[in-house]
Coordinates of C-alpha atoms in Angstrom, one line a residue:
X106 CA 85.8 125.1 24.9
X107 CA 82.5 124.4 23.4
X108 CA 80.1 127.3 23.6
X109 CA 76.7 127.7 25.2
X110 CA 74.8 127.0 22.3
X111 CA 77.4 123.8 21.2
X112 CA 76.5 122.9 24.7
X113 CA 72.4 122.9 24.6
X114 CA 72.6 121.1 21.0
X115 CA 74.7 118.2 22.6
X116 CA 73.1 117.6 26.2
X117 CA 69.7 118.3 24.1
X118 CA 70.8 115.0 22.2
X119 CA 71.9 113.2 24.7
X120 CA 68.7 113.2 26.7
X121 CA 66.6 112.7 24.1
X122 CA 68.4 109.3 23.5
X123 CA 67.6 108.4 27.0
X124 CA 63.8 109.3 25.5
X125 CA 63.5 112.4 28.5
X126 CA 60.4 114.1 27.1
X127 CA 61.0 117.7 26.7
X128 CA 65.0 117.3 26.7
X129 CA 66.1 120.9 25.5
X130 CA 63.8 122.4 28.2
X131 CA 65.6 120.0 30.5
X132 CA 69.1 120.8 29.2
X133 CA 68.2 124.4 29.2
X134 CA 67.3 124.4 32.8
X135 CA 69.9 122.5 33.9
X136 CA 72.8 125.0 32.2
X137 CA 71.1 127.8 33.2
X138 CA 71.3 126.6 37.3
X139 CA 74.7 125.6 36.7
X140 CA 75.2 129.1 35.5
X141 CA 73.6 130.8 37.5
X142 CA 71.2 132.3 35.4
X143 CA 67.9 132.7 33.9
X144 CA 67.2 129.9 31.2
X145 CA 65.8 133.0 28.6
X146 CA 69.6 134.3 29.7
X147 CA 70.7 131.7 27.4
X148 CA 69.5 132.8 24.5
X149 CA 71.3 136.2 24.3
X150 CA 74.8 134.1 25.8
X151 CA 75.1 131.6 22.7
X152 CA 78.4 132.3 21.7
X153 CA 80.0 132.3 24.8
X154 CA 82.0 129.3 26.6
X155 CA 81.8 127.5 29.8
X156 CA 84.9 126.9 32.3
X157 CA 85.5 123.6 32.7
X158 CA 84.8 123.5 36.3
X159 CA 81.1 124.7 35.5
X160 CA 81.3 122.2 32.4
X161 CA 82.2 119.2 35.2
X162 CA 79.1 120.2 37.1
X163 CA 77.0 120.0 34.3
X164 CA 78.1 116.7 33.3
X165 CA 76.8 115.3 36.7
X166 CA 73.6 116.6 36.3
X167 CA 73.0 115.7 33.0
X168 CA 74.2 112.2 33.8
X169 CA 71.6 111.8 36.9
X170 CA 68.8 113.4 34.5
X171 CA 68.9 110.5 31.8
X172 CA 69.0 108.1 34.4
X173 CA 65.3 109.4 35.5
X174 CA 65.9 112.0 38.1
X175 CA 63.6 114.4 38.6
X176 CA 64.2 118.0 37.1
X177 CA 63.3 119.5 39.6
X178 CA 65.3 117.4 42.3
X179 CA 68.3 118.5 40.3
X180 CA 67.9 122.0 40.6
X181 CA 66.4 122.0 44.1
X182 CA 63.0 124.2 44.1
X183 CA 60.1 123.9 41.6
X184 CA 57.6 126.9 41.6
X185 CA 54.3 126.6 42.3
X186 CA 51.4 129.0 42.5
X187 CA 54.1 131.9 41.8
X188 CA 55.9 130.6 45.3
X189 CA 59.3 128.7 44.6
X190 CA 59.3 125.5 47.0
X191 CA 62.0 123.2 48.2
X192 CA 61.3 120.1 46.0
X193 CA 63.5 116.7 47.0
X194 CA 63.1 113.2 47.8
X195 CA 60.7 114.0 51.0
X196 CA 57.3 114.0 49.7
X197 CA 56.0 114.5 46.0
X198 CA 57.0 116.9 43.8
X199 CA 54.6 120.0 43.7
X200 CA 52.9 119.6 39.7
X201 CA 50.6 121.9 37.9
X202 CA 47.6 120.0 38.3
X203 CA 47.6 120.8 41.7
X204 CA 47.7 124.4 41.3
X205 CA 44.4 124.0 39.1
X206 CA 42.7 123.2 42.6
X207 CA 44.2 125.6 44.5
X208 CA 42.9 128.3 42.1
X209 CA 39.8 126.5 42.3
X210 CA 39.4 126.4 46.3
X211 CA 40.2 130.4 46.1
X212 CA 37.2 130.8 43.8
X213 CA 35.2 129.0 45.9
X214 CA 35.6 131.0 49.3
X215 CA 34.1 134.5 48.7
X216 CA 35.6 135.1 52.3
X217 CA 38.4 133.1 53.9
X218 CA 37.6 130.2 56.0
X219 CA 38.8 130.6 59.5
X220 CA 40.3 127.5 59.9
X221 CA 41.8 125.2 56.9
X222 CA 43.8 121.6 57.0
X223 CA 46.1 120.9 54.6
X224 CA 45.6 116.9 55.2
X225 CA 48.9 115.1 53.7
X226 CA 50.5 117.9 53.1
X227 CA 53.8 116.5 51.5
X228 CA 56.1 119.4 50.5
X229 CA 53.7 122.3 52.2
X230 CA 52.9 123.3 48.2
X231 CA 48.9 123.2 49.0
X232 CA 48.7 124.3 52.7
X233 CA 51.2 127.5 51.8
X234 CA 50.2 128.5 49.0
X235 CA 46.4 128.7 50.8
X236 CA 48.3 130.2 53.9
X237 CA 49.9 133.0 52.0
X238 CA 46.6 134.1 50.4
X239 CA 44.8 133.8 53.0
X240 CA 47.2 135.1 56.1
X241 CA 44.1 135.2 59.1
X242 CA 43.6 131.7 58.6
X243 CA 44.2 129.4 61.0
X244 CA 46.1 126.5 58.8
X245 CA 47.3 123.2 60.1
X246 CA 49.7 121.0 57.8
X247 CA 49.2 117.6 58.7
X248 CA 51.4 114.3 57.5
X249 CA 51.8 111.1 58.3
X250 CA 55.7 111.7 57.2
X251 CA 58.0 113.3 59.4
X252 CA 60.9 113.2 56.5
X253 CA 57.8 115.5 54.6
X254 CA 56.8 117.7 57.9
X255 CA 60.8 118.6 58.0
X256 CA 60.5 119.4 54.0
X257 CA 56.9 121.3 54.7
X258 CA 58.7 123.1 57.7
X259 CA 62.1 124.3 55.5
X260 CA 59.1 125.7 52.7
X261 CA 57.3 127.4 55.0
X262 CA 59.8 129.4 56.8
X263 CA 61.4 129.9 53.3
X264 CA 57.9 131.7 52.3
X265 CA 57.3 133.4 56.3
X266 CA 53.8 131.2 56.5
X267 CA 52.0 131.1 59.6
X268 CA 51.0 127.8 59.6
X269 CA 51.2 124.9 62.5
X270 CA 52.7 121.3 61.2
X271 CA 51.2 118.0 62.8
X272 CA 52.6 114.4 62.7
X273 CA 49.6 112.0 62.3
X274 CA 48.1 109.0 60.3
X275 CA 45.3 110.6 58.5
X276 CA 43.1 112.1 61.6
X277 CA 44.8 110.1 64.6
X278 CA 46.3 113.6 66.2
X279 CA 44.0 116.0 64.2
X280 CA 41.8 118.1 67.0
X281 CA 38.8 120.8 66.5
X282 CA 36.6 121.0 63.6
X283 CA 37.7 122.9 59.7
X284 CA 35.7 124.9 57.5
X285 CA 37.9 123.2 54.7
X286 CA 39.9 120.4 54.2
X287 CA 42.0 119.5 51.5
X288 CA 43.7 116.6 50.7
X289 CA 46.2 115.6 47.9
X290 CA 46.1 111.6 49.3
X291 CA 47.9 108.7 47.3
X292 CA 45.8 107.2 44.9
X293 CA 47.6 105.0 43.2
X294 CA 46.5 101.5 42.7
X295 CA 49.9 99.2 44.5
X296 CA 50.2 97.1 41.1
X297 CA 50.5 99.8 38.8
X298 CA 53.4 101.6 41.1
X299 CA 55.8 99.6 39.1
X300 CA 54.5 101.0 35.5
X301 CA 55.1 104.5 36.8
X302 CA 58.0 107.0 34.8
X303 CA 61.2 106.7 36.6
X304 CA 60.8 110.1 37.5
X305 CA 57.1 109.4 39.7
X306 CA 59.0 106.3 41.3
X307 CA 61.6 108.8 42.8
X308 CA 58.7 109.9 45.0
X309 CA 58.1 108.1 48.6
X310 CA 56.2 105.4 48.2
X311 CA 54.2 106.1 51.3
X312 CA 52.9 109.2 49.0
X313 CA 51.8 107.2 45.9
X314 CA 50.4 103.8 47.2
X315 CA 46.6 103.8 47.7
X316 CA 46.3 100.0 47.8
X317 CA 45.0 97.8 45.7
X318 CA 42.1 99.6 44.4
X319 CA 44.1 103.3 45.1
X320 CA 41.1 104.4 46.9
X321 CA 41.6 102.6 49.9
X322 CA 43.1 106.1 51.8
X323 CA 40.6 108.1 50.5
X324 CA 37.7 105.9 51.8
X325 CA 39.7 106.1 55.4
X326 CA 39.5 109.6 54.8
X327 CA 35.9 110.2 53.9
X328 CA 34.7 107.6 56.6
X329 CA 37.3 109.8 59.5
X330 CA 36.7 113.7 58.2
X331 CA 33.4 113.7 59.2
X332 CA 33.9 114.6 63.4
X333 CA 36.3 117.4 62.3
X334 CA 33.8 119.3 59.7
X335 CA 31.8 122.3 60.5
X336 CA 28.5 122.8 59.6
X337 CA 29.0 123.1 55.8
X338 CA 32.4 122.9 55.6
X339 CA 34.4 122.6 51.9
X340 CA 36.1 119.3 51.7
X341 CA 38.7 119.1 48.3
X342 CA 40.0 116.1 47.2
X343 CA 42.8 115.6 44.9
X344 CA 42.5 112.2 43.3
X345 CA 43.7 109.9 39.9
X346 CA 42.8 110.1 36.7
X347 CA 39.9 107.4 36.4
X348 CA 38.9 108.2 39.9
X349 CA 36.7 111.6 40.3
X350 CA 32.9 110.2 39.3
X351 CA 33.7 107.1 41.5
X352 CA 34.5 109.5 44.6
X353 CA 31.9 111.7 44.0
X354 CA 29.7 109.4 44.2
X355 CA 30.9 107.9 47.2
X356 CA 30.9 111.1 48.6
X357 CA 26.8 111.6 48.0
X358 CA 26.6 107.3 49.2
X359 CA 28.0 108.8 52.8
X360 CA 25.6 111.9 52.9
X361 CA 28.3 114.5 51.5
X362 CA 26.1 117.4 49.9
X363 CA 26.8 118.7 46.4
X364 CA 29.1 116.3 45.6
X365 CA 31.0 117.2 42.0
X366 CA 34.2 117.1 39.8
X367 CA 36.2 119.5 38.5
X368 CA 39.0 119.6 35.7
X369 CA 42.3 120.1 35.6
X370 CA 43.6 122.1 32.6
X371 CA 43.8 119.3 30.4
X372 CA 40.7 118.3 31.1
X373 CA 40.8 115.4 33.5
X374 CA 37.9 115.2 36.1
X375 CA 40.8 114.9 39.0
X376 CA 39.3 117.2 41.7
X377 CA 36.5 116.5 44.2
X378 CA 34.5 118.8 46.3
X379 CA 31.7 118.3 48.6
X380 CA 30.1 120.0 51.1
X381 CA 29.5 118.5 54.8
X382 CA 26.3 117.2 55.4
X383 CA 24.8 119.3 58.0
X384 CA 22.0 121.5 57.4
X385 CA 23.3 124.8 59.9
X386 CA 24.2 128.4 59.6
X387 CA 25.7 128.7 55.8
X388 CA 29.5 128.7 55.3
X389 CA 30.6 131.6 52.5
X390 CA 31.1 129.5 50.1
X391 CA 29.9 130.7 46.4
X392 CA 27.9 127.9 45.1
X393 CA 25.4 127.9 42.4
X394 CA 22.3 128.6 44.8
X395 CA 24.2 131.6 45.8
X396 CA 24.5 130.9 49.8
X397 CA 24.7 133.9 51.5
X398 CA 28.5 135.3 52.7
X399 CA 27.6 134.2 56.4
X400 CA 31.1 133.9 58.4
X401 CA 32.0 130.2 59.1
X402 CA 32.1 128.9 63.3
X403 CA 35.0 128.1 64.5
X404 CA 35.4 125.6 67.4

């Protein structure tokens, strides 16, 4: 029996000849689920071997990897925001970036809003991880997926979340008024789906396909949010690569206040904030003017 070090060396080389980026991290996480273990566990088990029966396992999993699986649909859970979610077929799967504006939406409340909606929620990874910092909130998860409500709905009783789910197409079903909004929406332009990794095209289509510009949800969205916005309500927008300065501006064409981008950690202007363009009581949200910590209405 080859042992566990043989074992990383040769599944390493295999996956790098099916050009996986990253393919001992791969092979190391996929040994260590089939072990059972931590992958830093692996380190201080080199020398030992691996029954056959755990060796079989592995084979599968290494075999669905270099055919473009996701990682993290092979081992079932991906963590995000120091939270470990359900990730499968069902929606997207959670990714860094995305916890870069969660992080950024904390900073931006200096007290929680009352009410929050996680608007295409997908997995839940957005709307829980909000949810479980912020436990007084009123939260709604909304999708327009019921295979992704079902996967939102498994992560948030995995995490004891206090959080209502709703079926509907963008606003369609969506009641009351928010003092934020969020909203991770696809923004993928439909001719460049094809050009995507093999892992991305593992994700519903329904969650990548913006149309043929990729902006053509999030215009839906900006044009239907307005009705459901307190009076200075936070909207955050999670949008491509090439797209932040062109929603921002759009934002500030339809009378959104304060309209700006933000980075993710490489740098990438992929978030969008704005502020809902009514001039009321002030919402606590820390901007630069320093509006005063005034608690948000709630309808």
């Amino acid at each position: 029996m080859k042992s566990i070090l043989e074992i990383v060396s040769s599944g390493t080389a295999y996956l790098e000849k099916r050009k996986i980026e990253e393919a001992r991290l791969n092979m190391e996480h996929l040994l260590a689920h089939v072990l059972g273990c931590r992958r830093l566990d692996l380190y201080l088990r080199f020398n030992e071997t691996v029954p056959e029966g755990q060796l079989t396992t592995l084979r599968d999993l290494l075999r669905r990897r270099g055919e473009g699986e996701p990682l993290q649909h092979l081992l079932g859970t991906v963590e995000f925001c120091g939270h470990e979610f359900v990730s499968d077929h069902r929606a997207l799967i959670p990714r860094p970036e995305t916890e870069t504006l969660v992080e950024l939406i904390l900073k931006k409340f200096a007290t929680p809003p009352a009410r929050l909606l996680d608007m295409a929620t997908g997995s839940g990874c957005i709307g829980l991880s909000l949810a479980k910092a912020w436990p007084l909130s009123e939260i709604i998860l909304a999708d327009i997926s019921e295979d992704a409500l079902d996967l939102a709905r498994l992560n948030a009783s995995r995490l004891s979340a206090n959080i209502k789910l709703l079926r509907s197409d963008l606003f369609e079903k969506i009641t009351g008024t928010f003092d934020l909004i969020v909203a991770n929406l696809p923004y993928i332009p439909t001719a460049e789906i094809q050009t995507l990794s093999p892992e991305v095209k593992r994700d519903p289509v329904l969650a990548l396909d913006g149309g043929p510009d990729g902006l053509r949800i999030v215009e839906r969205f900006l044009n239907d949010v307005l009705p459901h916005l307190n009076p200075n309500a936070l909207i955050a927008l999670e949008v491509g690569h090439d797209q932040g300065a062109l929603v921002a501006t759009r934002c500030t064409e339809l009378g959104y206040l304060n309209a700006t981008t933000a980075p993710d950690l490489p740098g990438i202007h992929r978030f969008v904030f704005a502020i809902a363009p009514v001039q009321v009581a002030k919402l606590s949200v820390i901007q630069d003017d320093e509006w005063n910590d005034q608690s948000p209405s709630v309808n």
